[in-house]
PDB file of C-alpha atoms in Angstrom:
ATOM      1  CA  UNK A   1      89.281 112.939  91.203  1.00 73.00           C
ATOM      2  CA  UNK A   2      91.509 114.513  88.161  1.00 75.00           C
ATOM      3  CA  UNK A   3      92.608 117.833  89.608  1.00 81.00           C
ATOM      4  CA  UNK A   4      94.456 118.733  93.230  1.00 86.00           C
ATOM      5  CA  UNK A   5      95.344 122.022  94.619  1.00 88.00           C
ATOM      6  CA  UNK A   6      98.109 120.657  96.084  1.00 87.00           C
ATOM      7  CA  UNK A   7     101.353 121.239  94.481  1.00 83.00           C
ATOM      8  CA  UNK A   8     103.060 118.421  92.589  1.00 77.00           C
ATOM      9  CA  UNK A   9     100.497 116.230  93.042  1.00 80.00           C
ATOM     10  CA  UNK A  10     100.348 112.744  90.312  1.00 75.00           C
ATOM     11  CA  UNK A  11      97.399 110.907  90.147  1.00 83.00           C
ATOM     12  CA  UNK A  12      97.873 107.009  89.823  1.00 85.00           C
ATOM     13  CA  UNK A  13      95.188 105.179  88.020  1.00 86.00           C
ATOM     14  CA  UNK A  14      96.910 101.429  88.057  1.00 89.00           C
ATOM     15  CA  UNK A  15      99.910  99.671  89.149  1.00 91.00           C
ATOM     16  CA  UNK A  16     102.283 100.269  86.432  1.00 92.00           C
ATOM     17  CA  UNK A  17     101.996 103.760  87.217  1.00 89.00           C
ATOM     18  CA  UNK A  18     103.205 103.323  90.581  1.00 88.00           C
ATOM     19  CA  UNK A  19     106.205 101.697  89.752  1.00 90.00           C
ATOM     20  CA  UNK A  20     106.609 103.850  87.505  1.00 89.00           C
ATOM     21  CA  UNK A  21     106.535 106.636  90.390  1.00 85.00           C
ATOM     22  CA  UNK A  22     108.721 104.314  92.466  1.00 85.00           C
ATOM     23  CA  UNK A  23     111.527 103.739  89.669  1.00 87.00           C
ATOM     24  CA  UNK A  24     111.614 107.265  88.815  1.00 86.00           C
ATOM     25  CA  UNK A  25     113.744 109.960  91.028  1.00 84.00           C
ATOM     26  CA  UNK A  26     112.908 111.713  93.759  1.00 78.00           C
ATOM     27  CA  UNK A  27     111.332 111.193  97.130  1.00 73.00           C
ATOM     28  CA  UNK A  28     110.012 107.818  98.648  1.00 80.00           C
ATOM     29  CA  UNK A  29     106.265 106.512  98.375  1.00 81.00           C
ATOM     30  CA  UNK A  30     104.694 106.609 102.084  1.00 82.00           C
ATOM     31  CA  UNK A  31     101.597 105.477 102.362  1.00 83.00           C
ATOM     32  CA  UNK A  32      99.151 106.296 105.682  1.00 80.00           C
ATOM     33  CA  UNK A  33      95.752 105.054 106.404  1.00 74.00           C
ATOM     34  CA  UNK A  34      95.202 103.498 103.380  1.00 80.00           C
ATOM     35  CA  UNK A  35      94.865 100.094 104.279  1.00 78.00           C
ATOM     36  CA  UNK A  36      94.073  99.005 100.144  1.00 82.00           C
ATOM     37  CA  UNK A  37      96.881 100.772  98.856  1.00 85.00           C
ATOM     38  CA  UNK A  38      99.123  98.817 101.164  1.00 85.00           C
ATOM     39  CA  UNK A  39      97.775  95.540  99.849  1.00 86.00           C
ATOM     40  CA  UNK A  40      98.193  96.197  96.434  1.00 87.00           C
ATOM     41  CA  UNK A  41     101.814  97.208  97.102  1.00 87.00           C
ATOM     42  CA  UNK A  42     102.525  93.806  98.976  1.00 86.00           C
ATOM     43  CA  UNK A  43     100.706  92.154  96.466  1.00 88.00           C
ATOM     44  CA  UNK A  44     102.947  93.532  93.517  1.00 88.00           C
ATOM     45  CA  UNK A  45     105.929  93.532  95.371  1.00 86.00           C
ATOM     46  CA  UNK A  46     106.466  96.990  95.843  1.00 87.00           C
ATOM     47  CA  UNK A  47     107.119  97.572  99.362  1.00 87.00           C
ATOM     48  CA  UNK A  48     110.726  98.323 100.302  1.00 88.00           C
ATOM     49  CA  UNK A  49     110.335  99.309 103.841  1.00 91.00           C
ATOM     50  CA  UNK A  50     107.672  99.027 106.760  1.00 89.00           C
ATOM     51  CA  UNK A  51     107.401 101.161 109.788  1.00 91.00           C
ATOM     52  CA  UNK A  52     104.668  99.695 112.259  1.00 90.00           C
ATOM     53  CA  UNK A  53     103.173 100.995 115.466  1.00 91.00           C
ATOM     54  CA  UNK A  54     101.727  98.116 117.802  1.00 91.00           C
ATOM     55  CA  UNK A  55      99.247  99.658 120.727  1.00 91.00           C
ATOM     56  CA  UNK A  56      98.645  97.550 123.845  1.00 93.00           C
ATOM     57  CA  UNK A  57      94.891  97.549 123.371  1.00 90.00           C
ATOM     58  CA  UNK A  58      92.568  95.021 121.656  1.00 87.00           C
ATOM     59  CA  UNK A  59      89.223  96.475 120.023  1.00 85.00           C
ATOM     60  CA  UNK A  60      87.975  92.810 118.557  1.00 81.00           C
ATOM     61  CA  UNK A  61      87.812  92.516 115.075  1.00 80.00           C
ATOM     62  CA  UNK A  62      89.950  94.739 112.293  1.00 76.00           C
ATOM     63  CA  UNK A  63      91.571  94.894 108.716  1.00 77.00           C
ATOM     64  CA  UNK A  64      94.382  92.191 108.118  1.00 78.00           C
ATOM     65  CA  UNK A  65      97.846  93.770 107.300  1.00 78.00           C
ATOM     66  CA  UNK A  66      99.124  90.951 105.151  1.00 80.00           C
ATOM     67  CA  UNK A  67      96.370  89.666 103.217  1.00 80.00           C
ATOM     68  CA  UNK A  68      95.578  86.783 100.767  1.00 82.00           C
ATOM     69  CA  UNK A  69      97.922  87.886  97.971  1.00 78.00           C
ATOM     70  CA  UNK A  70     100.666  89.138  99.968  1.00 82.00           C
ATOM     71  CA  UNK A  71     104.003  88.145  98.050  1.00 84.00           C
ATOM     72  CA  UNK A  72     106.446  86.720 100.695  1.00 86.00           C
ATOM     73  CA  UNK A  73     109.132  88.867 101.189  1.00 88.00           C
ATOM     74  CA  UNK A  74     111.682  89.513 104.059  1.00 90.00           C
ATOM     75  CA  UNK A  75     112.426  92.182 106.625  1.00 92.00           C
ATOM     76  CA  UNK A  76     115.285  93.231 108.516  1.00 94.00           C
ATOM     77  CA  UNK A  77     114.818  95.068 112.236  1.00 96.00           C
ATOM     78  CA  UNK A  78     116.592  98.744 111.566  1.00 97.00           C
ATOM     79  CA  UNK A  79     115.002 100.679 114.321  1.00 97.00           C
ATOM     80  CA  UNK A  80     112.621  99.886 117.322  1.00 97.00           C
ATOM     81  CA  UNK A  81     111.237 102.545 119.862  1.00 97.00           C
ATOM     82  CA  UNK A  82     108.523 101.405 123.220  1.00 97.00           C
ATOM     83  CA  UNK A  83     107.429 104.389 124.927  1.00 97.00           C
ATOM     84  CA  UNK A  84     106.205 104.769 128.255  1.00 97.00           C
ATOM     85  CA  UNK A  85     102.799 103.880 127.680  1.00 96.00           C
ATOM     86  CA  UNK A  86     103.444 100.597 125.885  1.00 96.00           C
ATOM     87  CA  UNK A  87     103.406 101.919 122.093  1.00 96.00           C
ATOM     88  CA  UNK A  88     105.978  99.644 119.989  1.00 97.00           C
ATOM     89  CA  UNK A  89     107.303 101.489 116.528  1.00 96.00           C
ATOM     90  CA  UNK A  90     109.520  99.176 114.824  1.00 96.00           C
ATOM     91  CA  UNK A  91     110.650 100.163 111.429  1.00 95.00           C
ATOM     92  CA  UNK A  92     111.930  97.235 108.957  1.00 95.00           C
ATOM     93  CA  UNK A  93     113.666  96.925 105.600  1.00 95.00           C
ATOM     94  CA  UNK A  94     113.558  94.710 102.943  1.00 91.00           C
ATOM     95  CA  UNK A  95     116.065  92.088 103.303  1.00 92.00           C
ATOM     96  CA  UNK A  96     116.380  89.886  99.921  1.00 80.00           C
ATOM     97  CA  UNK A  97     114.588  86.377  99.521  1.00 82.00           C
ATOM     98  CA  UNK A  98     112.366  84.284 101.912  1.00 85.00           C
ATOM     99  CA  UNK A  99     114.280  81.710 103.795  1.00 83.00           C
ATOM    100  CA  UNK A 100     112.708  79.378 105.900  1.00 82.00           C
ATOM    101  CA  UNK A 101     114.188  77.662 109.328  1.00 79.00           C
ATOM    102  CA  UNK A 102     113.793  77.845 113.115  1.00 78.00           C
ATOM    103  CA  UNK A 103     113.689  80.491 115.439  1.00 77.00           C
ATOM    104  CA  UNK A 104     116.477  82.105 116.431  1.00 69.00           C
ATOM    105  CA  UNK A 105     118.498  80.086 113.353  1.00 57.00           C
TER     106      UNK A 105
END
């Protein structure tokens, strides 16, 4: 695809072009449904914040967030919603370097 009818659209054809995008002013980078854009934004350390919905139902197999490749990086809880039906949204942001330790510590 080289052309969109939608306005202001960029089209992104490696990952120095999205940091690029994500260096330069201007809105944030969401990404929905695209579960191989996601991993090659963990994998080149390029994700700043996560916002995850957990449903209480299990459908066997499925795609792996965090992936072989996945740079560790850390999170801080900002925000966490359940609703009525069980749904969890939590939403997370990045939190400096990986430090390892028990539970709770």
């Amino acid at each position: 695809m080289d052309k969109s009818d939608w306005q202001n659209s960029v089209f992104l054809e490696s990952v120095d072009d999205i940091k690029k995008l994500k260096d330069s002013e201007g809105s944030e980078i969401k990404v929905h449904g695209s579960g191989d854009l996601a991993q090659t934004l963990f994998k080149h350390d390029l994700v700043d914040e996560l916002c995850l919905m957990a449903f209480p139902i299990t459908l066997g197999t499925g795609k792996r967030l965090f992936r072989e490749g996945t740079i560790p990086a850390t999170f801080t809880l900002t925000d966490s919603l359940v609703t009525p039906n069980g749904v969890i949204f939590t939403n997370y942001k990045r939190a400096g370097e990986v430090k390892t330790g028990t539970v709770g510590a």
